[in-house]
Tab-separated table of C-alpha atoms and ligand atoms in Angstrom:
chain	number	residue	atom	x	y	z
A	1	UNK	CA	129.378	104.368	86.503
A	2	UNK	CA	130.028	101.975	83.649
A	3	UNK	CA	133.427	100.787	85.411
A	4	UNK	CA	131.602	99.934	88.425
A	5	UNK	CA	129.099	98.037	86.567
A	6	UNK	CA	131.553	96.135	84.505
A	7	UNK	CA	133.535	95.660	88.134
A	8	UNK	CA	129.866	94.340	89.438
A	9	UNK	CA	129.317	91.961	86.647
A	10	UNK	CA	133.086	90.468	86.583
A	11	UNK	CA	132.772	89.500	90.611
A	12	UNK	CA	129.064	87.997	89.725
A	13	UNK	CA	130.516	85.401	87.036
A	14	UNK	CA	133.614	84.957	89.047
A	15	UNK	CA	132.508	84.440	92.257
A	16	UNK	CA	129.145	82.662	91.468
A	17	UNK	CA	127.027	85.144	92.548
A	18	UNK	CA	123.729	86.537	91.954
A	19	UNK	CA	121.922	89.678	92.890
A	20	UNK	CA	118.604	90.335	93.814
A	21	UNK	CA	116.760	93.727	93.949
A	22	UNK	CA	113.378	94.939	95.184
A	23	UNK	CA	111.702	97.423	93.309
A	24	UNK	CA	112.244	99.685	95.943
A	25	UNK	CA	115.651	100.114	95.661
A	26	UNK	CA	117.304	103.222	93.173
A	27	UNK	CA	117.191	102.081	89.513
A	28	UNK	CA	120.478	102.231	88.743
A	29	UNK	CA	120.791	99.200	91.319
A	30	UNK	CA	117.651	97.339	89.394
A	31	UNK	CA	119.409	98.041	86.679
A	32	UNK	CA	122.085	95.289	87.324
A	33	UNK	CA	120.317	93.003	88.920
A	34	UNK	CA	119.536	89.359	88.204
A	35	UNK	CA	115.986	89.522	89.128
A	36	UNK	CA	113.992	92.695	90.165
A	37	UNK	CA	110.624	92.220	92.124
A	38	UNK	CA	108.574	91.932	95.136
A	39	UNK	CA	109.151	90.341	98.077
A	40	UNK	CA	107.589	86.796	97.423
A	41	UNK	CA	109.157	86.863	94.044
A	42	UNK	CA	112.653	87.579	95.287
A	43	UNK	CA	111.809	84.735	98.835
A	44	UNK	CA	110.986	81.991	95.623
A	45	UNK	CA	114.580	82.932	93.674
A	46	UNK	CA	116.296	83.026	97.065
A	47	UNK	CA	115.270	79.697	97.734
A	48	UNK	CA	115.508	78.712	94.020
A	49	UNK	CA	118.772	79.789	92.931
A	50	UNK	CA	122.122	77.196	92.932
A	51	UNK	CA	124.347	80.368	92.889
A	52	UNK	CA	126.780	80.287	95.768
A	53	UNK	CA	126.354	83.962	96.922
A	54	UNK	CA	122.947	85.704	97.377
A	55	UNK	CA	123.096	89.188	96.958
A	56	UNK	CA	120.221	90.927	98.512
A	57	UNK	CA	120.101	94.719	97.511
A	58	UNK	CA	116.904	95.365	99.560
A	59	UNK	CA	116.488	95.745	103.759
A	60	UNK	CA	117.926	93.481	106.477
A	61	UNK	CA	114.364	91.057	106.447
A	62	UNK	CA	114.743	90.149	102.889
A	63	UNK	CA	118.312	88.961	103.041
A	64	UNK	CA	117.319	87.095	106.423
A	65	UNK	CA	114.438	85.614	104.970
A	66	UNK	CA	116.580	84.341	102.048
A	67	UNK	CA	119.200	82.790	104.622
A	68	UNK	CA	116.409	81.149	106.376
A	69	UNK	CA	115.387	79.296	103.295
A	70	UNK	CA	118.633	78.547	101.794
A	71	UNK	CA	121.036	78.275	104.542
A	72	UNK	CA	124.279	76.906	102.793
A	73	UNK	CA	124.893	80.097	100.506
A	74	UNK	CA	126.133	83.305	101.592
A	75	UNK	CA	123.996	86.168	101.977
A	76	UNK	CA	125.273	89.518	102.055
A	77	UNK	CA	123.799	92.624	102.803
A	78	UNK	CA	125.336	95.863	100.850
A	79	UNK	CA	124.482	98.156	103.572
A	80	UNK	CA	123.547	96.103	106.729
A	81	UNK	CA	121.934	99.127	108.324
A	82	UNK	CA	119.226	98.952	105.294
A	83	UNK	CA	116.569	97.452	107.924
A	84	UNK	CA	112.749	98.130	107.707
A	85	UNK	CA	111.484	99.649	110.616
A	86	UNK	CA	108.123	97.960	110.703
A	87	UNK	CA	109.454	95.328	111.288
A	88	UNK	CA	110.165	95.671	114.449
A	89	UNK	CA	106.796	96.998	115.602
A	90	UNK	CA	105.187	93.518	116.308
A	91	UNK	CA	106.966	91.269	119.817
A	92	UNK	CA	106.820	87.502	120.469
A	93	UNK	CA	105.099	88.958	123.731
A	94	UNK	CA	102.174	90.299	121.909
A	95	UNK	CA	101.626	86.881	120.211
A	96	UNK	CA	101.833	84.611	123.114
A	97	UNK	CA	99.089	86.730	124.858
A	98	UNK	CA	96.957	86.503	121.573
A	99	UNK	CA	97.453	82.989	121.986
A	100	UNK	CA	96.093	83.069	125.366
A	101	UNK	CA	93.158	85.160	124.944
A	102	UNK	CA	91.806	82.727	121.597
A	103	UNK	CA	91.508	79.180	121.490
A	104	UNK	CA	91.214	78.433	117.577
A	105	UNK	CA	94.388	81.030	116.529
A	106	UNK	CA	96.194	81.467	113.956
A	107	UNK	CA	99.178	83.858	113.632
A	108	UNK	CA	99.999	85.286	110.566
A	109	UNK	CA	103.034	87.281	110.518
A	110	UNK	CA	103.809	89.470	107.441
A	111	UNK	CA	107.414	89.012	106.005
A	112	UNK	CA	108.247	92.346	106.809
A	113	UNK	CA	109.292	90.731	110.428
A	114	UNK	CA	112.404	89.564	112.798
A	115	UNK	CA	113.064	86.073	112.518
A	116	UNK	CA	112.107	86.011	116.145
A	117	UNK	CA	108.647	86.915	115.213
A	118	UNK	CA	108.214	84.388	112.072
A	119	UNK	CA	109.550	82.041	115.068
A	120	UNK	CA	106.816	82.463	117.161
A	121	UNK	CA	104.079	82.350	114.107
A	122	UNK	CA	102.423	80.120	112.471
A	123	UNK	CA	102.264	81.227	108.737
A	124	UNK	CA	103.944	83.798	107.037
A	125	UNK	CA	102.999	86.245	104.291
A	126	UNK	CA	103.465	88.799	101.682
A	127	UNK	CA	101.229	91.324	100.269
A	128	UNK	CA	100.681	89.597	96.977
A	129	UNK	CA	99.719	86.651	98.954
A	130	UNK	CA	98.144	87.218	102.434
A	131	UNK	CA	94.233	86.849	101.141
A	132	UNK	CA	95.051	83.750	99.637
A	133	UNK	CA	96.870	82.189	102.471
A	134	UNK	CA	94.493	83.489	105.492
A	135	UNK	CA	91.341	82.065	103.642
A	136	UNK	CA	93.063	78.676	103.479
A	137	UNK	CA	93.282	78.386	106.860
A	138	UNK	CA	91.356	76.295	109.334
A	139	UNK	CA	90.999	78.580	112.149
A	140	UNK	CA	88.538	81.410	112.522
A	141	UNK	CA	90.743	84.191	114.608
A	142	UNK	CA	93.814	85.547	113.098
A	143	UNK	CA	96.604	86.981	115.058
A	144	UNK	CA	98.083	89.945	111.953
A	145	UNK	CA	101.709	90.975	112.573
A	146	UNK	CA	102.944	93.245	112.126
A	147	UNK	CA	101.588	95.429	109.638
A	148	UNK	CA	98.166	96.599	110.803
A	149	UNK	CA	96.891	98.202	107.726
A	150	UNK	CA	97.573	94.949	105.702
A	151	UNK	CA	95.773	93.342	108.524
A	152	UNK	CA	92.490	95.418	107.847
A	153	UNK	CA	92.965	94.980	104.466
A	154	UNK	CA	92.966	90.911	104.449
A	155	UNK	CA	90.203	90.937	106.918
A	156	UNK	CA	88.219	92.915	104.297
A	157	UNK	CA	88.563	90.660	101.872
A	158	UNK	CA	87.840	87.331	104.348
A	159	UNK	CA	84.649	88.404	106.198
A	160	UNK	CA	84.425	85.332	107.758
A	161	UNK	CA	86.660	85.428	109.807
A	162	UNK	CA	87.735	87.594	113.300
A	163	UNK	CA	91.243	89.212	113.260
A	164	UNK	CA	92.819	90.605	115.917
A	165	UNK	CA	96.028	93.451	115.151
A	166	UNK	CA	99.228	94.112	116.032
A	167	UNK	CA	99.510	97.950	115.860
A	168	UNK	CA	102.629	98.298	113.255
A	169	UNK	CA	102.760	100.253	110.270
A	170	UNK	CA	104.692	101.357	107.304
A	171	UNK	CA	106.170	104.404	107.936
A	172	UNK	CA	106.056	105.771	104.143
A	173	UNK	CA	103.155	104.478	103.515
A	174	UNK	CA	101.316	105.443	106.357
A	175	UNK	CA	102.454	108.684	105.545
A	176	UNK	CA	99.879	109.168	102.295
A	177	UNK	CA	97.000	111.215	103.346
A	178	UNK	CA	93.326	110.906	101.388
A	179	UNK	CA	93.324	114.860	101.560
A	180	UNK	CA	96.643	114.412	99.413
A	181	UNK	CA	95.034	111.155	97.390
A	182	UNK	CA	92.073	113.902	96.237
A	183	UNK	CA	94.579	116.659	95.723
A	184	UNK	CA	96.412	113.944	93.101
A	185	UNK	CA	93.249	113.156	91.299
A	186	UNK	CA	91.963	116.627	90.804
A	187	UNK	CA	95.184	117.037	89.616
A	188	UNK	CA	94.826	114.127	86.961
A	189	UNK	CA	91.342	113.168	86.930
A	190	UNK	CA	91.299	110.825	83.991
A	191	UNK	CA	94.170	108.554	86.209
A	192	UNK	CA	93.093	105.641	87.905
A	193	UNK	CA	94.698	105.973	91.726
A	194	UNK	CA	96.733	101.866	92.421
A	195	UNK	CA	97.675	101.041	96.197
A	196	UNK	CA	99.725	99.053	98.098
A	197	UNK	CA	97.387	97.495	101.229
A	198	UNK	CA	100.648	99.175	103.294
A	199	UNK	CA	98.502	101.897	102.684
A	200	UNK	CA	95.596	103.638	105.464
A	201	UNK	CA	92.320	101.922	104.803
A	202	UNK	CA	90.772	105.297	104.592
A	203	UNK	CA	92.883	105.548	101.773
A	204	UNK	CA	92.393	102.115	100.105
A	205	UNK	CA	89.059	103.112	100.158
A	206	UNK	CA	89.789	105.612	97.256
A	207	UNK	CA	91.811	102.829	95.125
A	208	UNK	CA	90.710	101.558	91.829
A	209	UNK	CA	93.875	98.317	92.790
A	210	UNK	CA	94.855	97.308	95.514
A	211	UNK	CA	98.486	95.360	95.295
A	212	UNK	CA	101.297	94.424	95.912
A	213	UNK	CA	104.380	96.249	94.218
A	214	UNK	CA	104.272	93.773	91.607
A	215	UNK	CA	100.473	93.616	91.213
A	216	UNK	CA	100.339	97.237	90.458
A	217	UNK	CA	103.195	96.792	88.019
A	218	UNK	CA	100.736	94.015	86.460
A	219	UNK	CA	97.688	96.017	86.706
A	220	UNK	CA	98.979	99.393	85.465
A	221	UNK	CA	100.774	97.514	82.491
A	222	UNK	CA	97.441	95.631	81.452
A	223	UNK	CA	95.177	98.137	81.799
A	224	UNK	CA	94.093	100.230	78.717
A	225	UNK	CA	93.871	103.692	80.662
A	226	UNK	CA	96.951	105.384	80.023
A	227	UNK	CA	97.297	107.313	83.522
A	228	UNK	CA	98.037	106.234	87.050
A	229	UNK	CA	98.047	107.923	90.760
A	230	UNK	CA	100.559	105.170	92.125
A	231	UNK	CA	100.592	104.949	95.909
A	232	UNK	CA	103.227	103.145	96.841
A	233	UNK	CA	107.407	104.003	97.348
A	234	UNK	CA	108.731	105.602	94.336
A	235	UNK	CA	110.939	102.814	93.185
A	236	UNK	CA	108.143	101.372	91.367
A	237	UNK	CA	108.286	104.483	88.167
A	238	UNK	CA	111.848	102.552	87.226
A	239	UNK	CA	109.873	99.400	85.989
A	240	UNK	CA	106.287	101.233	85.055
A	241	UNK	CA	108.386	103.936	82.851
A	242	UNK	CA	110.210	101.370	81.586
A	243	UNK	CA	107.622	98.634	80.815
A	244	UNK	CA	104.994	101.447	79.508
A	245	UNK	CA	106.794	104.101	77.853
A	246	UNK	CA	103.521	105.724	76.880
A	247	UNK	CA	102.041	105.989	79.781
A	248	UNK	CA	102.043	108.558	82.628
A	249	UNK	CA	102.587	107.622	86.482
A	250	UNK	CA	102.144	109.900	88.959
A	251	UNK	CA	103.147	109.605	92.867
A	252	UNK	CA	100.707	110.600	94.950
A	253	UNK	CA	103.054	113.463	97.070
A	254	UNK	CA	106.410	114.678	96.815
A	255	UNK	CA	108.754	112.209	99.580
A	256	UNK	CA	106.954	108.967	98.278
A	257	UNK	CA	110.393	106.851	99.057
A	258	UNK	CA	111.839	104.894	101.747
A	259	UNK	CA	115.056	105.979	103.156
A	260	UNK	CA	116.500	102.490	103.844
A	261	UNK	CA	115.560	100.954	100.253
A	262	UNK	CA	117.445	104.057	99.090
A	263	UNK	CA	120.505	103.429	101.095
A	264	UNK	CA	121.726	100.266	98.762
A	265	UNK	CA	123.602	101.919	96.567
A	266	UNK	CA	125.886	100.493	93.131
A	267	UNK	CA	129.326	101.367	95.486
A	268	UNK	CA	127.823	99.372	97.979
A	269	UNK	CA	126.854	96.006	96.060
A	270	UNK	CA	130.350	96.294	94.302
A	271	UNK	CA	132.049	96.371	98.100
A	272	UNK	CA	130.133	93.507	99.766
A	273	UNK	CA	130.598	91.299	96.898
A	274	UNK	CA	134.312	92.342	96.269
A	275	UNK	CA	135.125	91.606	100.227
A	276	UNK	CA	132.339	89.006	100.667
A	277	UNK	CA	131.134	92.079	103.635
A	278	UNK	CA	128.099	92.189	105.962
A	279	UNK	CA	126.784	88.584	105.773
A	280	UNK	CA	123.806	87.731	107.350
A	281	UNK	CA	123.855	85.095	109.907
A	282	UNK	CA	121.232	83.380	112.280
A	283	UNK	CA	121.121	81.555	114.823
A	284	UNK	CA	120.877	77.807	113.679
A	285	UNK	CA	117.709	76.890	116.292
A	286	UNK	CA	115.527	80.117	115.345
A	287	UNK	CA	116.229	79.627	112.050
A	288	UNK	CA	114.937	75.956	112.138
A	289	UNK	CA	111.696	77.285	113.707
A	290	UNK	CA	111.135	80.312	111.615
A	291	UNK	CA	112.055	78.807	108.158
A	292	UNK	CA	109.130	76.450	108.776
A	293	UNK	CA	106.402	79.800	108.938
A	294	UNK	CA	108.183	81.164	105.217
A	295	UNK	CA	108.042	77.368	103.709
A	296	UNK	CA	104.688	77.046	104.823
A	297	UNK	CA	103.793	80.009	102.697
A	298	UNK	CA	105.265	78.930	100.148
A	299	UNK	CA	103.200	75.780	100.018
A	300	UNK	CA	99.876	77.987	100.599
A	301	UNK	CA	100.144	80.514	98.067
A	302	UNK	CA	100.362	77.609	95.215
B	27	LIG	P1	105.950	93.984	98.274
B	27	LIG	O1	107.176	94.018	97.471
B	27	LIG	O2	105.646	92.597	98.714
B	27	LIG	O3	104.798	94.625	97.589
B	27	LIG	O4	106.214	94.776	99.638
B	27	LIG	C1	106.447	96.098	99.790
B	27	LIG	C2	107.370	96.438	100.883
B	27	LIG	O5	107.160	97.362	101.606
B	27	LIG	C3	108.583	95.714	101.030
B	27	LIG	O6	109.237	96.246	102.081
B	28	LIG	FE1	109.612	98.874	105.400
B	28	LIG	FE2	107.935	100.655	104.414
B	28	LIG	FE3	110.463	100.681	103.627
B	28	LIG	FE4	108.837	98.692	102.867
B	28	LIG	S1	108.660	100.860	102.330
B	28	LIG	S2	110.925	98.499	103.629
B	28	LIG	S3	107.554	98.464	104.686
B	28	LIG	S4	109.711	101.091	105.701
């Protein structure tokens, strides 16, 4: 393992390059990364960074999302099949008939989309900035895509206005069950339970935080409790161990990870970045259209 981190490091400096790693991914892969974090974290350093080759040890969105915003550098992928599978449960069809039906729409699509769908939206989002960005906006029906539970989450938090949902969802974290949520707490009943909005609303419900990944990072490593339910993929214990050493995290169930996240492996960031492999590439018009949804969030979330 060392010689393929020293390998890793040597093709960084030589060929310019920097990697970037979602929290998601194993922690050996964190590890040797340039910057760890959530997804609008890692969009800002994608569109920040003057290195000529983006690494993007995460799924297929993030390294598109980082090619729509900074489309001179190379962006490779090191397993291309690493895609999310949400999103592809929202279609431009979907929104154009939203768009028929309401008059005074907006359409928010969550980054965890195709480019073809930030195309066809107006504003993009992440979970650590969705509330913020659908109260700033003028119109008073929102179009959420894909992610419905997000969706119901927002609209919890902005009363005021009427949202309409696509009907996508998170496969792992759709997957956590209250019945398992109370099984967790009466197993540690002085922890306080942290979600990801990914999450059912019947289980956000029981949260003490709601977050994003890097929220509940935040919140756990404020807080003065010293135990935490965390509902969210497993990558997360990597940084929470390693930024609280004294206090306990728990995942809600046994299979708390997400088997794309966990295919970019150490091998596989040495191999794309050794044979500059599995680039992403976009088509030059969509891009155009869809980099305007991701700037515009950008600009919002300030
Ligand atoms: P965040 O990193 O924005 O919390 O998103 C979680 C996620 O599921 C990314 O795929
Ligand atoms: Fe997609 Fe869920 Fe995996 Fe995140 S955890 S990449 S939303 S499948």
């Amino acid at each position: 393992m060392a010689d393929i981190v020293e390998e890793i490091y040597a093709l960084k400096k030589e060929k310019h390059a920097i990697i970037l790693a979602h929290y998601y991914v194993p922690d050996e892969v964190q590890e040797i990364a340039d910057y760890v974090g959530d997804s609008f974290f890692l969009s800002k350093k994608a569109k920040e960074t003057d290195a000529e080759i983006i690494v993007f040890a995460g799924v297929l969105f993030m390294g598109e999302s980082a090619k729509m915003l900074n489309p001179q550098k190379k962006v490779l992928m090191p397993d291309r099949t690493a895609d999310c599978p949400m999103a592809h449960m929202g279609t431009v069809a979907s929104i154009a008939q939203a768009r028929a039906a309401y008059d005074d729409l907006a359409v928010v699509c969550y980054i965890n989309s195709t480019t073809a769908l930030k195309a066809a939206s107006d504003v993009c989002v992440t979970s650590s900035n969705a509330v913020t960005i659908v109260k700033k906006l003028p119109n008073h029906h929102i179009f959420f895509t894909p992610d419905r539970n997000l969706g119901h989450y927002v609209a919890s938090q902005v009363p005021d206005k009427h949202f309409i949902y696509n009907n996508g969802f998170c496969p792992r974290h759709e997957s956590i069950e209250p019945a398992a949520v109370t099984a967790a707490k009466a197993a540690h009943p002085e922890a306080l339970f942290l979600a990801h909005p990914e999450c059912r609303p019947d289980v956000l419900a029981m949260a003490d935080y709601i977050g994003s990944t890097s929220g509940i990072i935040q919140y756990a490593s404020a807080s003065a409790q010293r135990e935490f339910i965390i509902g969210t993929e497993e990558g997360v214990f990597y940084e929470l161990t390693t930024a609280n050493p004294h206090k306990q995290f728990y995942p809600v169930m046994g299979d708390q990870y997400c088997i794309n996240m966990k295919k970019v492996t150490l091998d596989k960031v040495r191999n794309c970045l050794r044979d500059e492999t599995n680039e992403v590439t976009l088509d030059e018009t969509i891009r155009r259209k869809a980099v305007g949804v991701l700037d515009k969030m950008l600009e919002l979330a300030k």
